[in-house]
PDB file of C-alpha atoms in Angstrom:
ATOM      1  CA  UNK A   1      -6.562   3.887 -16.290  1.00 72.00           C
ATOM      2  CA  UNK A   2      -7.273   3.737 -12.641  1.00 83.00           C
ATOM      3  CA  UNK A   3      -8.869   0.401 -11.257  1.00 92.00           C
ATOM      4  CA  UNK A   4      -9.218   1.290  -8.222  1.00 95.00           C
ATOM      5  CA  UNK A   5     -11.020   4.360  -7.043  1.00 96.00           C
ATOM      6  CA  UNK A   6     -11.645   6.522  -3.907  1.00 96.00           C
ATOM      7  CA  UNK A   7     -13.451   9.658  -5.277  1.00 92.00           C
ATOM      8  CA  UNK A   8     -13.662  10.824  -2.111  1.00 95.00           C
ATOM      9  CA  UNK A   9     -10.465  12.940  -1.621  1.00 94.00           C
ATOM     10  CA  UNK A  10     -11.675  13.571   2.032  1.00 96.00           C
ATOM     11  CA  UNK A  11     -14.197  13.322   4.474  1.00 97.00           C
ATOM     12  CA  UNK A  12     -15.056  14.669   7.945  1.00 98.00           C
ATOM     13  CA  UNK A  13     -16.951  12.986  10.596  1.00 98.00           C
ATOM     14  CA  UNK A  14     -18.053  14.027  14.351  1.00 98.00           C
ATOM     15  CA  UNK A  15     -16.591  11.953  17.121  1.00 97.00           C
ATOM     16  CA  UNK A  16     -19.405   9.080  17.926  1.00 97.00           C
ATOM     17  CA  UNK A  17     -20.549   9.095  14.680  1.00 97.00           C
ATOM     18  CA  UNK A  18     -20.318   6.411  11.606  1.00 98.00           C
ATOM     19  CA  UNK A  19     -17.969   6.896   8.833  1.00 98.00           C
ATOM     20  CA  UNK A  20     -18.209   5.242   5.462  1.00 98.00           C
ATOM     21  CA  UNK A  21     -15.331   5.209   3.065  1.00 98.00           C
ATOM     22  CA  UNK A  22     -16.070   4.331  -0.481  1.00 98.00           C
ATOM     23  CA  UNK A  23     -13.934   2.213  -3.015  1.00 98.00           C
ATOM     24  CA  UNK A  24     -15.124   1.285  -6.627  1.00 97.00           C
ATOM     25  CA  UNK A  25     -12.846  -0.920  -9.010  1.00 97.00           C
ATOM     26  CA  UNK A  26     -13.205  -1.643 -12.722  1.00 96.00           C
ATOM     27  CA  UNK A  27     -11.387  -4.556 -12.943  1.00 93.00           C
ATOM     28  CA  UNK A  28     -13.630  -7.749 -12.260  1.00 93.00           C
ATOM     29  CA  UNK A  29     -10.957 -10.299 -11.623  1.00 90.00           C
ATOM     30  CA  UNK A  30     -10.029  -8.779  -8.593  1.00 91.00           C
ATOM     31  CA  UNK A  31     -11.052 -11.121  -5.732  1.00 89.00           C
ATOM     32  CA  UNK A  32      -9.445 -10.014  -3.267  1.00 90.00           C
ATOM     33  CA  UNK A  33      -9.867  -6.239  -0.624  1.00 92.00           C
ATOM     34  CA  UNK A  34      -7.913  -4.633   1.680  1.00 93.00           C
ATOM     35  CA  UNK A  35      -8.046  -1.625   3.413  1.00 96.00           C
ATOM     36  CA  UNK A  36      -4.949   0.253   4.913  1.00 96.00           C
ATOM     37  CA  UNK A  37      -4.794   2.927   6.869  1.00 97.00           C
ATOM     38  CA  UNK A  38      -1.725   5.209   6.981  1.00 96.00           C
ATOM     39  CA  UNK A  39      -0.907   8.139   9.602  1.00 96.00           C
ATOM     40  CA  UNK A  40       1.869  10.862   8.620  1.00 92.00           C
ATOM     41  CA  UNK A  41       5.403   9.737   8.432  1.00 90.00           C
ATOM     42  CA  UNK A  42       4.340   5.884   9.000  1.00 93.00           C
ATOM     43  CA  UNK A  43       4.219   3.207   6.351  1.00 95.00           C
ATOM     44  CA  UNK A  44       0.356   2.211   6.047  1.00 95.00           C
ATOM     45  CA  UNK A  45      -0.923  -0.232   8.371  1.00 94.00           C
ATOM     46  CA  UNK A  46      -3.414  -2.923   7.170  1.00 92.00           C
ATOM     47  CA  UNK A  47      -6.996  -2.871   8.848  1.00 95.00           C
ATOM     48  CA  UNK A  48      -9.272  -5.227   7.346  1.00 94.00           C
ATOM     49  CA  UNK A  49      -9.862  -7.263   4.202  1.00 91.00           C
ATOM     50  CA  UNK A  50     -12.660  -9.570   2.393  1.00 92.00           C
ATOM     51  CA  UNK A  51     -13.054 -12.120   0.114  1.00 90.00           C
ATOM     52  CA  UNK A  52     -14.872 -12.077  -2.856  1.00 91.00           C
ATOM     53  CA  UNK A  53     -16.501 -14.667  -1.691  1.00 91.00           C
ATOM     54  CA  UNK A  54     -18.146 -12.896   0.900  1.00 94.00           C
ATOM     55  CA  UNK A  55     -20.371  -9.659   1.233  1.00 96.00           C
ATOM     56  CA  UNK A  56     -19.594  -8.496   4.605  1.00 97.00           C
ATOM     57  CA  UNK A  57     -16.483  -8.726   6.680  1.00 96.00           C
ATOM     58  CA  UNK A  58     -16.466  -7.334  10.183  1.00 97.00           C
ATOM     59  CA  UNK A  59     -13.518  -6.325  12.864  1.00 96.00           C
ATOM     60  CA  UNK A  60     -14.391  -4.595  16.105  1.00 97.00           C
ATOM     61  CA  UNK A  61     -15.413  -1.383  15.052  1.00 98.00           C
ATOM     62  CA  UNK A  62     -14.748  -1.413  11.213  1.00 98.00           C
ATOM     63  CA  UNK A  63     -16.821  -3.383   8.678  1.00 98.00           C
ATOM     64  CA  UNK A  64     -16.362  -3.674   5.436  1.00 98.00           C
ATOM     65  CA  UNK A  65     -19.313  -4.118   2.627  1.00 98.00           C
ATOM     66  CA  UNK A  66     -18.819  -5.749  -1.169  1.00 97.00           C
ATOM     67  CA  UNK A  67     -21.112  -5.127  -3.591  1.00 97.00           C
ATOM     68  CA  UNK A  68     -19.593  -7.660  -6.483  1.00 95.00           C
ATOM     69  CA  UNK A  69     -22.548  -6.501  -8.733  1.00 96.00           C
ATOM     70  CA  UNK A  70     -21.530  -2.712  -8.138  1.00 97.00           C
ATOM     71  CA  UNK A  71     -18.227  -3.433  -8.342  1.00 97.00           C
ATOM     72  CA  UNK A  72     -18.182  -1.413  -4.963  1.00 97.00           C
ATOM     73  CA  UNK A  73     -16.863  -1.943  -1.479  1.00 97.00           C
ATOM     74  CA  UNK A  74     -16.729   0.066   1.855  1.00 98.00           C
ATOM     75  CA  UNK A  75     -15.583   0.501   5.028  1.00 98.00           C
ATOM     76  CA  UNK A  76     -17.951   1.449   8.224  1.00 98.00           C
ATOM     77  CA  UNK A  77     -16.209   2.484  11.287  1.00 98.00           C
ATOM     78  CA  UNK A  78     -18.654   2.971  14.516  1.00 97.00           C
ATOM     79  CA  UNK A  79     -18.050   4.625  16.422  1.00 97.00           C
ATOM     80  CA  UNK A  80     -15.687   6.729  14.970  1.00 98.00           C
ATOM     81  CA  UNK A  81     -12.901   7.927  17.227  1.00 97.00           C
ATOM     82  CA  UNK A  82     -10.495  11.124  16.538  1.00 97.00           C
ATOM     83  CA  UNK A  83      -7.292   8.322  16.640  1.00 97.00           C
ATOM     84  CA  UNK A  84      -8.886   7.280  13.448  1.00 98.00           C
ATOM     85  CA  UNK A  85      -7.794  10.386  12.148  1.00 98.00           C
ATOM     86  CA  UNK A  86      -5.412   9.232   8.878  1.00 97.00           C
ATOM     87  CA  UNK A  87      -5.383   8.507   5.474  1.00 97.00           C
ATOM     88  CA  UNK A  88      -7.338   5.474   4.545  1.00 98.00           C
ATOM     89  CA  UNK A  89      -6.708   3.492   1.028  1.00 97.00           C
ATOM     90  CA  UNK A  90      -8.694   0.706  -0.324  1.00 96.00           C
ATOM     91  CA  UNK A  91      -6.256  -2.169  -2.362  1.00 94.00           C
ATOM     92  CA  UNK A  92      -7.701  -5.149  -4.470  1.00 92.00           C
ATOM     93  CA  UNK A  93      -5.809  -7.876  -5.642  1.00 89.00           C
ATOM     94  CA  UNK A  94      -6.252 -10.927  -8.123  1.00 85.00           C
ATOM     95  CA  UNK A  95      -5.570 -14.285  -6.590  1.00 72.00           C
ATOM     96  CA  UNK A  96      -2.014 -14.152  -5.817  1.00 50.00           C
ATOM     97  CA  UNK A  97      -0.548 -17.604  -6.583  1.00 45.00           C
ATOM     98  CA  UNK A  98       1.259 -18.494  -3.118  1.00 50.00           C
ATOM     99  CA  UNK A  99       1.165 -15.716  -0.910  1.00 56.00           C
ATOM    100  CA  UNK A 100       2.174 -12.633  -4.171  1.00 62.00           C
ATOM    101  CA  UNK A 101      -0.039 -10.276  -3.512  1.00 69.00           C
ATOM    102  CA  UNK A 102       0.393  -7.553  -5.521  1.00 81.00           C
ATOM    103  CA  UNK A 103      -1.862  -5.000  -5.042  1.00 88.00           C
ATOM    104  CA  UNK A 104      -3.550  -1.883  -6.729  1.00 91.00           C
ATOM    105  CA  UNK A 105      -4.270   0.945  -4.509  1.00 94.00           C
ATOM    106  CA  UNK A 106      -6.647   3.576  -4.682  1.00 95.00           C
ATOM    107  CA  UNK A 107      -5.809   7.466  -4.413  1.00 95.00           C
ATOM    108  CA  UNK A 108      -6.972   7.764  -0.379  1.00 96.00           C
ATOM    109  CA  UNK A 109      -9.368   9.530   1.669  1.00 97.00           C
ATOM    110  CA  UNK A 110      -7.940  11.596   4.227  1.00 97.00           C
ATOM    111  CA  UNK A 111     -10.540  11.003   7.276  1.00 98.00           C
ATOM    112  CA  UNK A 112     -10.319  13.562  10.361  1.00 98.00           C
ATOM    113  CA  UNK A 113     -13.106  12.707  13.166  1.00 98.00           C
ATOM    114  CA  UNK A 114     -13.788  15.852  14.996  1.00 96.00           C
ATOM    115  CA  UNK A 115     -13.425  15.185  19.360  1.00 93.00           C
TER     116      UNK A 115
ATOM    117  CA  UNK B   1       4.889  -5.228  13.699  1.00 56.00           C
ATOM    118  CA  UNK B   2       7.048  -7.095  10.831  1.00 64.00           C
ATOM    119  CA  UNK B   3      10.329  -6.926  10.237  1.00 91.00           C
ATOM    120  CA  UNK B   4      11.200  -4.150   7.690  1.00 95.00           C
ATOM    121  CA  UNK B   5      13.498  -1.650   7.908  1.00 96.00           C
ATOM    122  CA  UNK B   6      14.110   1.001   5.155  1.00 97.00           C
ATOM    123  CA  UNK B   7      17.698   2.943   4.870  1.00 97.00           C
ATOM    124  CA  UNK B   8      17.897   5.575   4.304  1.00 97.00           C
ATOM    125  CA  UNK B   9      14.975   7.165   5.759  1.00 97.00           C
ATOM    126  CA  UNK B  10      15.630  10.325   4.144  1.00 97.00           C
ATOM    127  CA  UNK B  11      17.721  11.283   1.450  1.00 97.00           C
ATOM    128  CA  UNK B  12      18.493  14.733  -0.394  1.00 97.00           C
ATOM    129  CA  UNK B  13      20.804  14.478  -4.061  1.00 97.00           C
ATOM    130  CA  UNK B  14      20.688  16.071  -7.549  1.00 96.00           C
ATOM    131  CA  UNK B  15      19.339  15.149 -10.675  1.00 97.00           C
ATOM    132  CA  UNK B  16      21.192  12.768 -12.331  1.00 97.00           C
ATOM    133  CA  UNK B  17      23.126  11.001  -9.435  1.00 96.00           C
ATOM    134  CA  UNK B  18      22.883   7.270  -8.713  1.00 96.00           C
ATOM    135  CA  UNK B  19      20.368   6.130  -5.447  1.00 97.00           C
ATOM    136  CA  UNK B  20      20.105   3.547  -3.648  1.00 98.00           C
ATOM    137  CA  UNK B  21      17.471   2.291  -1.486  1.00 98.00           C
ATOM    138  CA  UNK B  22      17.708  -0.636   0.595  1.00 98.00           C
ATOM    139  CA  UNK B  23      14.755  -3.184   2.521  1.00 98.00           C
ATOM    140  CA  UNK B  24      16.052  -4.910   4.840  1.00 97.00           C
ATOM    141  CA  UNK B  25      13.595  -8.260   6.226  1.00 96.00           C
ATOM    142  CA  UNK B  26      13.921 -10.524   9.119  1.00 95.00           C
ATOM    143  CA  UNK B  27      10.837 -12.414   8.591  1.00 88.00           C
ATOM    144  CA  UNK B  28      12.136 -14.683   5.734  1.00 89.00           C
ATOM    145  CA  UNK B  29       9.152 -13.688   3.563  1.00 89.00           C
ATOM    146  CA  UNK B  30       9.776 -14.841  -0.643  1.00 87.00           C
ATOM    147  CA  UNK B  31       8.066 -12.043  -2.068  1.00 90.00           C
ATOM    148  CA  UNK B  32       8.922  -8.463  -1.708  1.00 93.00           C
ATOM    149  CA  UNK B  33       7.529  -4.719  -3.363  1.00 94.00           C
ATOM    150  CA  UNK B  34       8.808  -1.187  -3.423  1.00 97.00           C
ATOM    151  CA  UNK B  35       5.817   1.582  -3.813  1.00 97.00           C
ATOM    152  CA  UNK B  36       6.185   4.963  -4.241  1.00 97.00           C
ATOM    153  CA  UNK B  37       3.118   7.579  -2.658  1.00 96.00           C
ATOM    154  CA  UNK B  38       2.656  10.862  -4.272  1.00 94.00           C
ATOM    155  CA  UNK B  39      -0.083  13.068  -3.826  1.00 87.00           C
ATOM    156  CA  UNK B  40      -2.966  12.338  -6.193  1.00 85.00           C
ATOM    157  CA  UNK B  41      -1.733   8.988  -6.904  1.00 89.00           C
ATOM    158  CA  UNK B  42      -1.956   6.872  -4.021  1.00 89.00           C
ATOM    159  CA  UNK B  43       0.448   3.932  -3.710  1.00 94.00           C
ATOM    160  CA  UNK B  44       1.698   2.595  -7.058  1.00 94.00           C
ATOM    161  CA  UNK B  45       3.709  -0.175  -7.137  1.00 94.00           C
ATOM    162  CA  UNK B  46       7.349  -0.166  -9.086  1.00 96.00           C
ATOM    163  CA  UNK B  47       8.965  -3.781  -9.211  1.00 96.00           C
ATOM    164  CA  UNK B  48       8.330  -6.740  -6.915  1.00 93.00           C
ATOM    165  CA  UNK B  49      10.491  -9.804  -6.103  1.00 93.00           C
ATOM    166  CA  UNK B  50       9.263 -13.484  -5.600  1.00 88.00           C
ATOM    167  CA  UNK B  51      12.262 -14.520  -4.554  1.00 89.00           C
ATOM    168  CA  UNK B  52      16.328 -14.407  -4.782  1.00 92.00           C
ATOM    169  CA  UNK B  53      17.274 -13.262  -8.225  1.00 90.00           C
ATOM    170  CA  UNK B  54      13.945 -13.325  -9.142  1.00 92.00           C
ATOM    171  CA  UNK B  55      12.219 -10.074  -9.905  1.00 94.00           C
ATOM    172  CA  UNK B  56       9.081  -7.981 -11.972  1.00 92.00           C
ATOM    173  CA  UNK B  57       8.222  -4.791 -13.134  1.00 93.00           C
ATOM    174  CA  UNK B  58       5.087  -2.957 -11.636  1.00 92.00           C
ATOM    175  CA  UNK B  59       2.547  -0.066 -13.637  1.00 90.00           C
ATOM    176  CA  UNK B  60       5.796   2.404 -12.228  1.00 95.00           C
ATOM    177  CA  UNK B  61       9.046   0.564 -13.647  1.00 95.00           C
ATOM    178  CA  UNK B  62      10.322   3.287 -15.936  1.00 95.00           C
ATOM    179  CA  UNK B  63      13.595   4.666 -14.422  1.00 96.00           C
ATOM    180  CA  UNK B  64      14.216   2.123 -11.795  1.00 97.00           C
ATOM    181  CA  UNK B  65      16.019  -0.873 -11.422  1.00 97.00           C
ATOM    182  CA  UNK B  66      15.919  -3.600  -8.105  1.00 97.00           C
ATOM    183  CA  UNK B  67      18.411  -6.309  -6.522  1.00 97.00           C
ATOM    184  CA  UNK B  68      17.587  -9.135  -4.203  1.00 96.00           C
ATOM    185  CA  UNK B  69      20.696 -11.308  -4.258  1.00 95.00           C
ATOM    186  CA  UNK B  70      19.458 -12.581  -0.379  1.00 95.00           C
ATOM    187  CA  UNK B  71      16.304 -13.226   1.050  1.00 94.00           C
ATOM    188  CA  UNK B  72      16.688 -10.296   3.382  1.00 96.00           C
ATOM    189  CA  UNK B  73      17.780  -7.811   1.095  1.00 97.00           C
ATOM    190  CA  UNK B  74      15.777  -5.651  -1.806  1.00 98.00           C
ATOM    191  CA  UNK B  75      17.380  -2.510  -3.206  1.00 98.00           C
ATOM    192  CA  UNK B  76      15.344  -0.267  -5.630  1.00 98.00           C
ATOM    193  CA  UNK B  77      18.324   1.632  -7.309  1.00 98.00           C
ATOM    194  CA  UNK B  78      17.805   5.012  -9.620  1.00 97.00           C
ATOM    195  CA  UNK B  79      20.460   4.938 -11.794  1.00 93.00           C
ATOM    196  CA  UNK B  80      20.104   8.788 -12.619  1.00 96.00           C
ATOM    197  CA  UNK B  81      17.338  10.599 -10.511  1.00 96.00           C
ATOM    198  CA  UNK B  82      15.343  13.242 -12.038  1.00 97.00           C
ATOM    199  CA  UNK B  83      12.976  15.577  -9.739  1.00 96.00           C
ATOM    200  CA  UNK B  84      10.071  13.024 -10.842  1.00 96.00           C
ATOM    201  CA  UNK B  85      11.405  10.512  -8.842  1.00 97.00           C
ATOM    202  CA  UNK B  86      11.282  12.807  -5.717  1.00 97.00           C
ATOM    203  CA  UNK B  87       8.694  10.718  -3.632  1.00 97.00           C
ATOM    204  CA  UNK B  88       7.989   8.635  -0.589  1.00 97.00           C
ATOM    205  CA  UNK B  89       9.135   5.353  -1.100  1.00 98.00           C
ATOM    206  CA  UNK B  90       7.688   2.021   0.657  1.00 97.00           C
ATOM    207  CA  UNK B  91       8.852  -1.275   0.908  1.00 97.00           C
ATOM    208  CA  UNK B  92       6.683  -4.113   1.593  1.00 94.00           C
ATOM    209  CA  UNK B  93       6.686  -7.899   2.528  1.00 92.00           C
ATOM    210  CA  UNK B  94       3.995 -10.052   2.120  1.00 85.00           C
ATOM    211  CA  UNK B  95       2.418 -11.821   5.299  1.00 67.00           C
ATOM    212  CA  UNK B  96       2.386 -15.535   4.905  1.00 60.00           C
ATOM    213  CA  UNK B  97      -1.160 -16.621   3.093  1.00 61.00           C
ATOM    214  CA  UNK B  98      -3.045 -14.035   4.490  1.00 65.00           C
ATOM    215  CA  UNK B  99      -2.994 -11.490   1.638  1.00 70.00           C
ATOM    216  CA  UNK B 100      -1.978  -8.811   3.261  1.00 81.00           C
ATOM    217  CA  UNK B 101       1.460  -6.759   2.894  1.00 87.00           C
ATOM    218  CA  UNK B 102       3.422  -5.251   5.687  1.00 90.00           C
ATOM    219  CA  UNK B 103       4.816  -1.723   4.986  1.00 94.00           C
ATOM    220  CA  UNK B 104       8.299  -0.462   6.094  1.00 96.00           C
ATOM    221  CA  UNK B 105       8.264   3.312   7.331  1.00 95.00           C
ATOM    222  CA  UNK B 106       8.977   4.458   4.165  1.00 97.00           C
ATOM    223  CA  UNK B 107      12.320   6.650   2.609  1.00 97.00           C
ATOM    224  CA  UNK B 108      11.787   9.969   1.569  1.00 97.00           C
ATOM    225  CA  UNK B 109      13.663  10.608  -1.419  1.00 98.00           C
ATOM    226  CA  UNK B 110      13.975  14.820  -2.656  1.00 97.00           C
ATOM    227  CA  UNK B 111      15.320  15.196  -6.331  1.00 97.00           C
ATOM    228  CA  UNK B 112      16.789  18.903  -6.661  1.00 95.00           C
TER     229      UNK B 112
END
């Protein structure tokens, strides 16, 4: 049973232009969100996270939205540039005692921005 | 960037010969993960270590087995590979309290 979910496998977006990557989860004691993003033949990189505490969380160009109520979260990036080209996965994670954070990834979405 | 390095980075054997993989850290982080990425399937994670000695299974745990007998040091072994196990495998270290993990580059692992 997958708990977290990108049922996007892919998505492609012009240069300039916002792109939205989706993530839903089923399990609600996850309180914690990542995203990664991961380019071929590199380990993923991490981008951005949030709290469930909060509804909004916002670096430079990416943001990322949680819906609690949804059980949904997603990541904005504007504009979109074609370095952002890669494979981006959403994680979630129940409160890791110390600093274990164990986390359940979603499938991916393989994002191409078009120059 | 953290301190991970994976050996080997790529590795060709047979089914049913012994592998070892090996994480190497030089940020003196506790807890440590292997993942393996398939297509399809995302990241899923295999066993995880919260310290020397000290080790769990993750949703992935069937035919592997790990070592950390130093802080540095976390081997995922496959005690007899099958073509299943063919994969890209990740190790990862957890950054200090801020929920994130840092990925190694990752060892690409071809069962014939």
């Amino acid at each position: 049973d997958q708990q977290v979910k990108q049922n996007s496998p892919s998505l492609s977006v012009q240069e300039g232009r916002i792109s939205i990557l989706n993530c839903d989860y089923t399990n609600s004691m996850f309180d914690y969100f990542l995203w990664y993003k991961k380019y071929p033949a590199e380990g993923p990189t991490f981008l951005i996270s949030i709290s469930s505490i909060k509804d909004k969380n916002e670096d430079g160009r990416f943001t990322v939205f949680l819906n609690k109520s949804a059980k949904h979260l997603s990541l904005h990036i504007v504009p979109s540039q074609p370095g952002d080209s890669a494979v981006y996965f959403c994680a979630a994670s129940v409160g890791g005692g110390g600093s274990n954070y164990k986390l359940t990834f979603g499938k991916g979405t393989l994002l191409t921005v078009n120059p | 960037d953290a301190g991970i390095t994976q050996s080997p980075r790529h590795k060709v054997t047979e089914t049913g010969t012994p592998v070892t993989l090996r994480c190497h850290q030089t940020e003196n982080h506790r807890y440590m993960y292997w993942y393996r990425q398939d297509p399809g399937h995302g990241l899923r994670l295999i066993h995880y270590s919260y310290g020397v000695k000290d080790t769990d299974k993750g949703e992935v745990s069937d035919g592997y087995s790990v070592s950390r007998s130093k802080t540095e040091d976390f081997l995922l072994t496959l005690e007899s590979a099958t073509s299943s196990q063919t994969s890209v495998y990740f190790c990862a270290i957890s950054g200090a309290n801020t929920g994130e993990l840092f990925f190694g580059e990752g060892s690409r692992l071809t069962v014939l």
